[in-house]
Amino acid sequence: MTERKREILAASQNVLKEKGYAATSVRDIAKALSMEPASLYSHFKSKEDILKITCFEMADKLEIGIAEVNDIYFNAEEKLRTAINLHVKVLTQNLNSAMIFIRDWRNLTGKSLDQFILKRNAYEAGFREIVQTGINEGIFNETDKKFAALTILSSVNWIVEWYKEDGSLSSEQIATKLSDFILSGLKKDKV
Amino acid sequence: MTERKREILAASQNVLKEKGYAATSVRDIAKALSMEPASLYSHFKSKEDILKITCFEMADKLEIGIAEVNDIYFNAEEKLRTAINLHVKVLTQNLNSAMIFIRDWRNLTGKSLDQFILKRNAYEAGFREIVQTGINEGIFNETDKKFAALTILSSVNWIVEWYKEDGSLSSEQIATKLSDFILSGLKKDKV
DNA sequence: ATATTTGCCTAACGAACGTTAGTTCGTGAG
DNA sequence: CTCACGAACTAACGTTCGTTAGGCAAATAT
């Protein structure tokens, strides 16, 4: 990808995250770049192309993280903490893309949509695997794996709704808090 | 609201939940009702009117629940379990509306949007209050209240993404699992 | 029986949509 | 110096959008 294309992509994402993909027009994007709508088509072949690139780049970044984690030898708690940390890092470091990725992937169509769903399922399976590992090791409660993985991911994904780059919490701090919460829950340990 | 209006509203929501508010046209909605687009305007004054009614009806239902819970004398754990149970019940019993409410409220404009955000904040504050109660009672970990409330709500809201009416889990079972997860976490209690 | 209201229709409006065609202009390569 | 090319432009295409005006028939109220 050329430097200019990357630049335009970033600006597009900055616009798309505001009102969402469907409610944002090509003209909105062009205006933010002080260029003509038609000029965008020198770089992208369609509006959906921008969405597609955004969603798949995010999916790829997350995929790399979870594959890594499940390869290295860690115990389940370490694996989960590492996976959450990587996930939070990817989201916070690409906040615009992350919002589009999480909210707007449904606007993909045809083969792109199918492929995206496959990737998403594979990623979720990675989390289920970590939960299973923990159960096997005897350190996690017997639980509905699918349910647990979905709940974990939902907590983690929701940070795009409230995370502010200038906020007081770093990516690592958020990840630690989330991991603590997910692992230990709200209730005080009985002493 | 007349019976007919309610009927049209329900059909509209059934269409809107599929592709989202912005990507769904008035003509899509009319087609699902086997009527002409213009006829919808005998019942609703605009497309946004449908969104507004949907979002605020959901917000009101949830609001009633949380107010109730914070009034009755319960300990914090009971309060939280009850609040989650009510929330899950409202979501699962109005699944179409719930998806629109959670995903598409951003498409509200002007005063409606402002008012919605106020309601949303008030609702979140209700959850924060429950967390605070638990901390005061000494049964919840000292924690970032705002963070905890957001994490709880995100887990609960995410069920609209995977809940199927014909699935094996009832609303109560889901609420119990969620509450257990949120209160106790994934890790086995040290024995 | 007559008047009013309701619910839907047909037709059409102007605006906004995503996209394409064709062109110009500056830059770097042969 | 010329040529090719990338990146932007102007102009416009056909479509779809949300919405309105006005009418008509059936149901309801007087």
Short mmCIF file of C-alpha atoms (C1' of nucleotides) in Angstrom, two decimals:
data_model
loop_
_atom_site.label_atom_id
_atom_site.label_comp_id
_atom_site.label_asym_id
_atom_site.label_seq_id
_atom_site.Cartn_x
_atom_site.Cartn_y
_atom_site.Cartn_z
CA MET A 1 0.00 0.00 0.00
CA THR A 2 1.40 3.41 -0.97
CA GLU A 3 1.95 6.04 1.64
CA ARG A 4 -0.83 8.16 0.14
CA LYS A 5 -3.28 5.29 0.16
CA ARG A 6 -2.51 4.61 3.79
CA GLU A 7 -3.00 8.28 4.55
CA ILE A 8 -6.38 8.34 2.82
CA LEU A 9 -7.41 5.12 4.52
CA ALA A 10 -6.62 6.57 7.93
CA ALA A 11 -8.59 9.73 7.21
CA SER A 12 -11.49 7.65 5.94
CA GLN A 13 -11.53 5.60 9.10
CA ASN A 14 -11.53 8.74 11.17
CA VAL A 15 -14.73 9.79 9.42
CA LEU A 16 -16.35 6.35 9.32
CA LYS A 17 -15.99 5.80 13.04
CA GLU A 18 -18.16 8.83 13.78
CA LYS A 19 -21.45 7.91 12.13
CA GLY A 20 -20.79 4.36 11.10
CA TYR A 21 -20.17 2.91 7.67
CA ALA A 22 -23.74 2.92 6.36
CA ALA A 23 -24.52 6.46 7.45
CA THR A 24 -21.30 7.90 6.06
CA SER A 25 -21.19 8.87 2.39
CA VAL A 26 -18.26 8.84 0.03
CA ARG A 27 -18.76 12.59 -0.15
CA ASP A 28 -18.31 12.87 3.64
CA ILE A 29 -15.01 11.07 3.38
CA ALA A 30 -13.86 13.17 0.45
CA LYS A 31 -14.73 16.37 2.26
CA ALA A 32 -12.60 15.40 5.23
CA LEU A 33 -9.71 14.94 2.83
CA SER A 34 -10.46 18.16 0.96
CA MET A 35 -10.72 16.25 -2.26
CA GLU A 36 -13.38 15.31 -4.77
CA PRO A 37 -15.40 12.12 -4.21
CA ALA A 38 -14.28 10.76 -7.56
CA SER A 39 -10.63 11.06 -6.57
CA LEU A 40 -11.05 8.41 -3.92
CA TYR A 41 -11.53 5.92 -6.71
CA SER A 42 -7.94 6.37 -7.79
CA HIS A 43 -7.04 4.55 -4.59
CA PHE A 44 -9.98 2.32 -3.67
CA LYS A 45 -12.23 0.48 -6.00
CA SER A 46 -15.36 1.01 -3.97
CA LYS A 47 -16.68 2.29 -0.69
CA GLU A 48 -16.91 -1.27 0.55
CA ASP A 49 -13.26 -1.74 -0.33
CA ILE A 50 -12.38 0.66 2.47
CA LEU A 51 -14.53 -1.29 4.89
CA LYS A 52 -13.08 -4.58 3.73
CA ILE A 53 -9.48 -3.47 4.15
CA THR A 54 -10.26 -2.02 7.57
CA CYS A 55 -12.01 -5.12 8.87
CA PHE A 56 -9.47 -7.59 7.54
CA GLU A 57 -6.45 -5.66 8.70
CA MET A 58 -7.87 -5.66 12.21
CA ALA A 59 -8.80 -9.33 12.01
CA ASP A 60 -5.31 -10.18 10.85
CA LYS A 61 -3.66 -8.28 13.66
CA LEU A 62 -5.80 -10.02 16.24
CA GLU A 63 -5.27 -13.39 14.60
CA ILE A 64 -1.52 -13.08 14.85
CA GLY A 65 -1.79 -12.41 18.57
CA ILE A 66 -3.97 -15.35 19.45
CA ALA A 67 -1.94 -17.79 17.33
CA GLU A 68 1.21 -16.68 19.11
CA VAL A 69 -0.35 -17.11 22.52
CA ASN A 70 -1.65 -20.59 21.83
CA ASP A 71 1.74 -21.71 20.55
CA ILE A 72 3.97 -20.59 23.35
CA TYR A 73 3.98 -22.68 26.45
CA PHE A 74 2.14 -20.85 29.17
CA ASN A 75 -0.33 -21.97 31.73
CA ALA A 76 -3.91 -21.02 31.05
CA GLU A 77 -3.96 -17.94 33.23
CA GLU A 78 -0.85 -16.58 31.59
CA LYS A 79 -2.27 -17.41 28.19
CA LEU A 80 -5.51 -15.62 28.92
CA ARG A 81 -3.80 -12.58 30.35
CA THR A 82 -1.48 -12.40 27.37
CA ALA A 83 -4.31 -12.81 24.88
CA ILE A 84 -6.34 -10.08 26.55
CA ASN A 85 -3.34 -7.82 26.71
CA LEU A 86 -2.62 -8.25 23.01
CA HIS A 87 -6.27 -7.76 22.13
CA VAL A 88 -6.54 -4.57 24.12
CA LYS A 89 -3.31 -3.31 22.64
CA VAL A 90 -4.49 -3.88 19.07
CA LEU A 91 -7.80 -2.18 19.79
CA THR A 92 -6.42 0.86 21.56
CA GLN A 93 -3.58 1.38 19.10
CA ASN A 94 -6.02 1.30 16.19
CA LEU A 95 -9.04 2.84 17.81
CA ASN A 96 -10.75 4.14 14.68
CA SER A 97 -10.30 0.91 12.81
CA ALA A 98 -11.37 -1.03 15.87
CA MET A 99 -14.68 0.78 16.13
CA ILE A 100 -15.41 0.13 12.47
CA PHE A 101 -14.24 -3.46 12.74
CA ILE A 102 -16.48 -4.17 15.71
CA ARG A 103 -19.57 -2.19 14.71
CA ASP A 104 -19.69 -2.27 10.93
CA TRP A 105 -18.44 -5.63 9.69
CA ARG A 106 -22.07 -6.61 9.03
CA ASN A 107 -22.07 -4.21 6.10
CA LEU A 108 -19.64 -6.44 4.26
CA THR A 109 -21.29 -8.44 1.52
CA GLY A 110 -20.82 -11.66 -0.38
CA LYS A 111 -17.55 -13.51 -0.13
CA SER A 112 -15.94 -10.86 2.07
CA LEU A 113 -18.66 -11.29 4.65
CA ASP A 114 -18.37 -15.08 4.64
CA GLN A 115 -14.62 -14.92 4.96
CA PHE A 116 -14.79 -12.41 7.75
CA ILE A 117 -17.18 -14.57 9.73
CA LEU A 118 -14.82 -17.51 9.33
CA LYS A 119 -11.95 -15.46 10.71
CA ARG A 120 -14.08 -14.23 13.56
CA ASN A 121 -15.12 -17.76 14.47
CA ALA A 122 -11.54 -18.93 14.35
CA TYR A 123 -10.54 -16.15 16.71
CA GLU A 124 -13.29 -17.02 19.14
CA ALA A 125 -12.21 -20.64 18.96
CA GLY A 126 -8.77 -19.51 20.09
CA PHE A 127 -10.28 -18.08 23.24
CA ARG A 128 -12.38 -21.18 23.82
CA GLU A 129 -9.20 -23.19 23.57
CA ILE A 130 -7.58 -21.13 26.27
CA VAL A 131 -10.58 -21.63 28.52
CA GLN A 132 -10.45 -25.37 27.82
CA THR A 133 -6.78 -25.43 28.70
CA GLY A 134 -7.57 -23.83 32.02
CA ILE A 135 -10.27 -26.37 32.75
CA ASN A 136 -7.92 -29.21 31.86
CA GLU A 137 -5.28 -27.77 34.14
CA GLY A 138 -7.84 -27.63 36.90
CA ILE A 139 -7.41 -23.90 37.47
CA PHE A 140 -10.61 -22.67 35.76
CA ASN A 141 -14.12 -23.53 36.80
CA GLU A 142 -15.97 -26.06 34.71
CA THR A 143 -18.07 -23.81 32.61
CA ASP A 144 -19.76 -23.39 29.28
CA LYS A 145 -16.70 -22.68 27.15
CA LYS A 146 -18.56 -20.96 24.37
CA PHE A 147 -20.40 -18.80 26.83
CA ALA A 148 -17.22 -17.89 28.67
CA ALA A 149 -15.35 -17.00 25.50
CA LEU A 150 -18.17 -14.79 24.28
CA THR A 151 -18.44 -13.03 27.60
CA ILE A 152 -14.73 -12.41 27.74
CA LEU A 153 -14.64 -11.04 24.22
CA SER A 154 -17.62 -8.82 24.78
CA SER A 155 -16.01 -7.19 27.80
CA VAL A 156 -12.85 -6.65 25.88
CA ASN A 157 -14.47 -5.34 22.73
CA TRP A 158 -16.64 -2.89 24.60
CA ILE A 159 -13.62 -0.80 25.50
CA VAL A 160 -13.85 0.84 22.09
CA GLU A 161 -17.07 2.44 23.34
CA TRP A 162 -15.43 4.29 26.18
CA TYR A 163 -11.66 4.26 25.72
CA LYS A 164 -10.15 7.67 25.15
CA GLU A 165 -6.59 8.03 24.03
CA ASP A 166 -5.98 10.81 26.47
CA GLY A 167 -7.59 8.93 29.33
CA SER A 168 -5.79 8.04 32.50
CA LEU A 169 -5.53 4.33 31.81
CA SER A 170 -2.87 2.83 29.58
CA SER A 171 -3.55 -0.16 27.41
CA GLU A 172 -1.67 -2.41 29.85
CA GLN A 173 -3.59 -1.08 32.82
CA ILE A 174 -6.88 -1.73 31.10
CA ALA A 175 -5.80 -5.22 30.15
CA THR A 176 -4.75 -5.98 33.71
CA LYS A 177 -8.01 -4.71 35.15
CA LEU A 178 -10.02 -6.67 32.64
CA SER A 179 -8.03 -9.83 33.26
CA ASP A 180 -8.40 -9.48 37.00
CA PHE A 181 -12.10 -8.95 36.63
CA ILE A 182 -12.57 -11.88 34.30
CA LEU A 183 -10.42 -14.23 36.35
CA SER A 184 -11.52 -13.32 39.84
CA GLY A 185 -14.90 -11.65 39.51
CA LEU A 186 -16.41 -8.94 41.57
CA LYS A 187 -16.88 -10.80 44.79
CA LYS A 188 -14.24 -10.74 47.48
CA ASP A 189 -12.46 -14.00 48.10
CA LYS A 190 -13.71 -15.66 51.20
CA VAL A 191 -10.88 -15.48 53.70
CA MET B 1 -50.60 3.29 20.23
CA THR B 2 -53.16 1.54 18.02
CA GLU B 3 -52.94 -2.16 17.44
CA ARG B 4 -52.08 -1.58 13.80
CA LYS B 5 -49.30 0.83 14.63
CA ARG B 6 -47.83 -1.67 17.06
CA GLU B 7 -48.01 -4.34 14.41
CA ILE B 8 -46.22 -2.18 11.87
CA LEU B 9 -43.63 -1.19 14.44
CA ALA B 10 -42.87 -4.83 15.20
CA ALA B 11 -42.53 -5.68 11.54
CA SER B 12 -40.27 -2.68 11.04
CA GLN B 13 -38.03 -3.77 13.88
CA ASN B 14 -37.81 -7.21 12.40
CA VAL B 15 -36.41 -5.70 9.23
CA LEU B 16 -34.22 -3.10 10.90
CA LYS B 17 -32.41 -5.61 13.05
CA GLU B 18 -31.08 -7.41 9.97
CA LYS B 19 -29.01 -4.74 8.26
CA GLY B 20 -29.14 -1.98 10.82
CA TYR B 21 -31.02 1.30 10.78
CA ALA B 22 -28.85 3.25 8.36
CA ALA B 23 -28.60 0.49 5.78
CA THR B 24 -32.32 -0.24 5.82
CA SER B 25 -34.57 1.86 3.61
CA VAL B 26 -38.17 2.82 4.16
CA ARG B 27 -38.89 0.78 1.05
CA ASP B 28 -37.35 -2.32 2.64
CA ILE B 29 -39.67 -1.92 5.59
CA ALA B 30 -42.71 -1.35 3.41
CA LYS B 31 -41.93 -4.41 1.34
CA ALA B 32 -41.84 -6.60 4.42
CA LEU B 33 -45.30 -5.32 5.26
CA SER B 34 -46.56 -5.71 1.68
CA MET B 35 -47.51 -2.07 1.62
CA GLU B 36 -46.38 1.09 -0.11
CA PRO B 37 -43.60 3.18 1.44
CA ALA B 38 -45.86 6.19 1.61
CA SER B 39 -48.39 4.31 3.71
CA LEU B 40 -45.96 4.06 6.58
CA TYR B 41 -46.30 7.79 7.00
CA SER B 42 -49.91 7.34 8.07
CA HIS B 43 -48.49 5.82 11.25
CA PHE B 44 -45.04 7.30 11.75
CA LYS B 45 -43.94 10.77 10.96
CA SER B 46 -40.47 9.79 9.79
CA LYS B 47 -38.04 6.92 9.55
CA GLU B 48 -36.25 8.26 12.59
CA ASP B 49 -39.53 8.20 14.47
CA ILE B 50 -39.44 4.39 14.32
CA LEU B 51 -35.91 4.36 15.67
CA LYS B 52 -36.78 6.83 18.39
CA ILE B 53 -39.79 4.87 19.61
CA THR B 54 -37.77 1.66 19.56
CA CYS B 55 -34.84 3.06 21.51
CA PHE B 56 -36.91 4.86 24.10
CA GLU B 57 -39.29 1.99 24.72
CA MET B 58 -36.31 -0.22 25.46
CA ALA B 59 -34.65 2.40 27.60
CA ASP B 60 -37.86 2.83 29.59
CA LYS B 61 -38.22 -0.90 30.20
CA LEU B 62 -34.68 -1.16 31.46
CA GLU B 63 -35.04 1.96 33.55
CA ILE B 64 -38.03 0.57 35.39
CA GLY B 65 -36.08 -2.55 36.30
CA ILE B 66 -33.04 -0.80 37.72
CA ALA B 67 -35.12 1.68 39.69
CA GLU B 68 -37.04 -1.17 41.27
CA VAL B 69 -33.90 -3.03 42.22
CA ASN B 70 -32.24 -0.05 43.83
CA ASP B 71 -35.36 0.66 45.88
CA ILE B 72 -36.01 -2.72 47.40
CA TYR B 73 -33.82 -3.76 50.26
CA PHE B 74 -31.44 -6.40 49.09
CA ASN B 75 -27.80 -6.95 49.69
CA ALA B 76 -25.52 -6.05 46.82
CA GLU B 77 -25.18 -9.53 45.41
CA GLU B 78 -28.94 -9.98 45.32
CA LYS B 79 -29.32 -6.56 43.77
CA LEU B 80 -26.81 -7.29 41.07
CA ARG B 81 -28.29 -10.69 40.30
CA THR B 82 -31.76 -9.20 40.12
CA ALA B 83 -30.66 -6.32 37.92
CA ILE B 84 -28.87 -8.66 35.53
CA ASN B 85 -31.86 -10.99 35.46
CA LEU B 86 -34.22 -8.16 34.61
CA HIS B 87 -31.87 -6.79 31.99
CA VAL B 88 -31.49 -10.16 30.30
CA LYS B 89 -35.22 -10.69 30.41
CA VAL B 90 -35.96 -7.36 28.75
CA LEU B 91 -33.36 -8.01 26.06
CA THR B 92 -34.39 -11.56 25.24
CA GLN B 93 -38.11 -10.83 25.30
CA ASN B 94 -37.62 -7.94 22.87
CA LEU B 95 -34.75 -9.26 20.85
CA ASN B 96 -35.37 -7.26 17.68
CA SER B 97 -35.81 -4.01 19.54
CA ALA B 98 -32.83 -4.83 21.71
CA MET B 99 -30.50 -5.22 18.76
CA ILE B 100 -31.63 -1.89 17.33
CA PHE B 101 -31.46 -0.23 20.73
CA ILE B 102 -27.91 -1.41 21.33
CA ARG B 103 -26.47 -1.01 17.84
CA ASP B 104 -28.31 1.88 16.26
CA TRP B 105 -29.04 4.50 18.90
CA ARG B 106 -26.19 6.59 17.46
CA ASN B 107 -28.37 7.31 14.45
CA LEU B 108 -30.69 9.38 16.61
CA THR B 109 -30.23 13.10 16.10
CA GLY B 110 -30.73 16.34 17.94
CA LYS B 111 -32.73 16.37 21.13
CA SER B 112 -33.62 12.69 20.92
CA LEU B 113 -29.98 11.77 20.90
CA ASP B 114 -29.19 14.00 23.86
CA GLN B 115 -32.09 12.65 25.84
CA PHE B 116 -31.17 9.08 25.02
CA ILE B 117 -27.63 9.57 26.22
CA LEU B 118 -28.94 11.01 29.47
CA LYS B 119 -31.09 7.95 30.02
CA ARG B 120 -28.24 5.67 29.19
CA ASN B 121 -25.96 7.42 31.64
CA ALA B 122 -28.60 7.22 34.34
CA TYR B 123 -28.95 3.51 33.77
CA GLU B 124 -25.20 2.98 34.00
CA ALA B 125 -25.18 5.00 37.18
CA GLY B 126 -27.69 2.53 38.60
CA PHE B 127 -25.21 -0.28 38.07
CA ARG B 128 -22.37 1.74 39.52
CA GLU B 129 -24.52 2.29 42.59
CA ILE B 130 -24.99 -1.43 43.02
CA VAL B 131 -21.26 -1.97 42.77
CA GLN B 132 -20.70 0.78 45.31
CA THR B 133 -23.22 -0.84 47.66
CA GLY B 134 -21.28 -4.08 47.43
CA ILE B 135 -18.03 -2.35 48.22
CA ASN B 136 -19.62 -0.59 51.21
CA GLU B 137 -20.97 -3.89 52.45
CA GLY B 138 -17.50 -5.35 52.14
CA ILE B 139 -18.56 -8.14 49.84
CA PHE B 140 -17.20 -6.74 46.56
CA ASN B 141 -13.57 -6.03 45.80
CA GLU B 142 -12.49 -2.44 45.88
CA THR B 143 -12.48 -1.67 42.22
CA ASP B 144 -12.93 1.01 39.64
CA LYS B 145 -16.72 1.34 39.81
CA LYS B 146 -17.14 2.87 36.38
CA PHE B 147 -14.95 0.25 34.87
CA ALA B 148 -16.84 -2.55 36.59
CA ALA B 149 -20.24 -1.24 35.59
CA LEU B 150 -19.20 -0.90 31.95
CA THR B 151 -17.72 -4.37 31.89
CA ILE B 152 -20.84 -5.86 33.41
CA LEU B 153 -23.11 -4.08 30.96
CA SER B 154 -21.00 -5.02 27.99
CA SER B 155 -21.19 -8.72 28.87
CA VAL B 156 -24.91 -8.46 29.32
CA ASN B 157 -25.57 -6.47 26.17
CA TRP B 158 -23.51 -8.75 24.03
CA ILE B 159 -26.05 -11.52 24.39
CA VAL B 160 -28.10 -9.92 21.62
CA GLU B 161 -25.28 -10.95 19.30
CA TRP B 162 -25.61 -14.63 19.94
CA TYR B 163 -28.91 -15.32 21.72
CA LYS B 164 -31.36 -17.38 19.70
CA GLU B 165 -34.94 -17.72 20.84
CA ASP B 166 -34.92 -21.41 20.09
CA GLY B 167 -31.62 -21.97 21.84
CA SER B 168 -31.18 -24.28 24.77
CA LEU B 169 -30.74 -21.57 27.38
CA SER B 170 -33.64 -19.74 28.96
CA SER B 171 -33.41 -16.12 29.95
CA GLU B 172 -33.04 -17.09 33.60
CA GLN B 173 -30.30 -19.60 32.87
CA ILE B 174 -28.36 -17.01 30.92
CA ALA B 175 -28.78 -14.46 33.69
CA THR B 176 -27.57 -16.95 36.29
CA LYS B 177 -24.52 -17.93 34.26
CA LEU B 178 -23.68 -14.30 33.63
CA SER B 179 -24.10 -13.38 37.26
CA ASP B 180 -21.95 -16.29 38.39
CA PHE B 181 -19.28 -15.31 35.91
CA ILE B 182 -19.32 -11.67 36.89
CA LEU B 183 -19.35 -12.35 40.61
CA SER B 184 -16.88 -15.22 40.82
CA GLY B 185 -14.79 -15.06 37.67
CA LEU B 186 -13.24 -17.84 35.72
CA LYS B 187 -10.67 -18.98 38.24
CA LYS B 188 -11.44 -21.75 40.66
CA ASP B 189 -11.66 -20.70 44.29
CA LYS B 190 -8.58 -21.63 46.19
CA VAL B 191 -9.60 -24.39 48.57
"C1'" DA C 1 -78.47 8.31 6.25
"C1'" DT C 2 -74.88 11.26 6.30
"C1'" DA C 3 -70.47 13.01 7.72
"C1'" DT C 4 -65.90 12.10 9.36
"C1'" DT C 5 -62.00 9.62 10.04
"C1'" DT C 6 -58.75 6.02 8.95
"C1'" DG C 7 -55.60 3.38 6.18
"C1'" DC C 8 -53.86 2.73 2.24
"C1'" DC C 9 -53.04 3.95 -2.55
"C1'" DT C 10 -50.61 6.27 -6.91
"C1'" DA C 11 -47.52 9.55 -8.35
"C1'" DA C 12 -43.99 12.25 -7.88
"C1'" DC C 13 -40.64 15.52 -5.73
"C1'" DG C 14 -35.89 17.07 -4.90
"C1'" DA C 15 -31.90 15.55 -2.75
"C1'" DA C 16 -28.31 12.48 -2.02
"C1'" DC C 17 -26.23 8.31 -3.22
"C1'" DG C 18 -22.08 5.33 -5.30
"C1'" DT C 19 -19.77 5.24 -9.31
"C1'" DT C 20 -17.81 6.04 -14.15
"C1'" DA C 21 -15.80 8.56 -18.07
"C1'" DG C 22 -12.72 11.44 -19.69
"C1'" DT C 23 -9.20 15.00 -18.85
"C1'" DT C 24 -5.39 17.64 -16.98
"C1'" DC C 25 -1.13 18.28 -14.72
"C1'" DG C 26 3.06 17.41 -12.41
"C1'" DT C 27 6.82 14.08 -11.64
"C1'" DG C 28 10.28 10.74 -12.52
"C1'" DA C 29 12.39 7.35 -16.04
"C1'" DG C 30 14.42 6.19 -20.48
"C1'" DC D 1 13.23 15.75 -24.33
"C1'" DT D 2 9.80 12.81 -24.42
"C1'" DC D 3 6.93 9.54 -22.52
"C1'" DA D 4 4.32 7.07 -19.16
"C1'" DC D 5 1.98 7.24 -15.15
"C1'" DG D 6 -0.14 8.40 -10.81
"C1'" DA D 7 -3.31 11.39 -8.66
"C1'" DA D 8 -6.17 14.61 -8.87
"C1'" DC D 9 -9.93 17.12 -11.37
"C1'" DT D 10 -14.89 18.25 -13.76
"C1'" DA D 11 -19.02 16.48 -15.17
"C1'" DA D 12 -22.39 13.58 -15.16
"C1'" DC D 13 -24.73 8.98 -15.02
"C1'" DG D 14 -28.62 6.23 -13.32
"C1'" DT D 15 -30.38 4.78 -8.94
"C1'" DT D 16 -32.16 5.06 -4.59
"C1'" DC D 17 -33.32 7.80 -0.83
"C1'" DG D 18 -36.91 9.93 2.58
"C1'" DT D 19 -40.85 12.30 2.10
"C1'" DT D 20 -45.21 14.81 0.46
"C1'" DA D 21 -49.61 15.68 -2.03
"C1'" DG D 22 -53.81 14.25 -3.12
"C1'" DG D 23 -57.34 10.82 -3.79
"C1'" DC D 24 -60.30 6.80 -2.82
"C1'" DA D 25 -62.77 3.24 -0.35
"C1'" DA D 26 -64.10 1.18 3.85
"C1'" DA D 27 -65.07 1.69 8.63
"C1'" DT D 28 -66.82 4.49 12.26
"C1'" DA D 29 -69.34 8.16 14.49
"C1'" DT D 30 -73.24 11.33 14.55
#
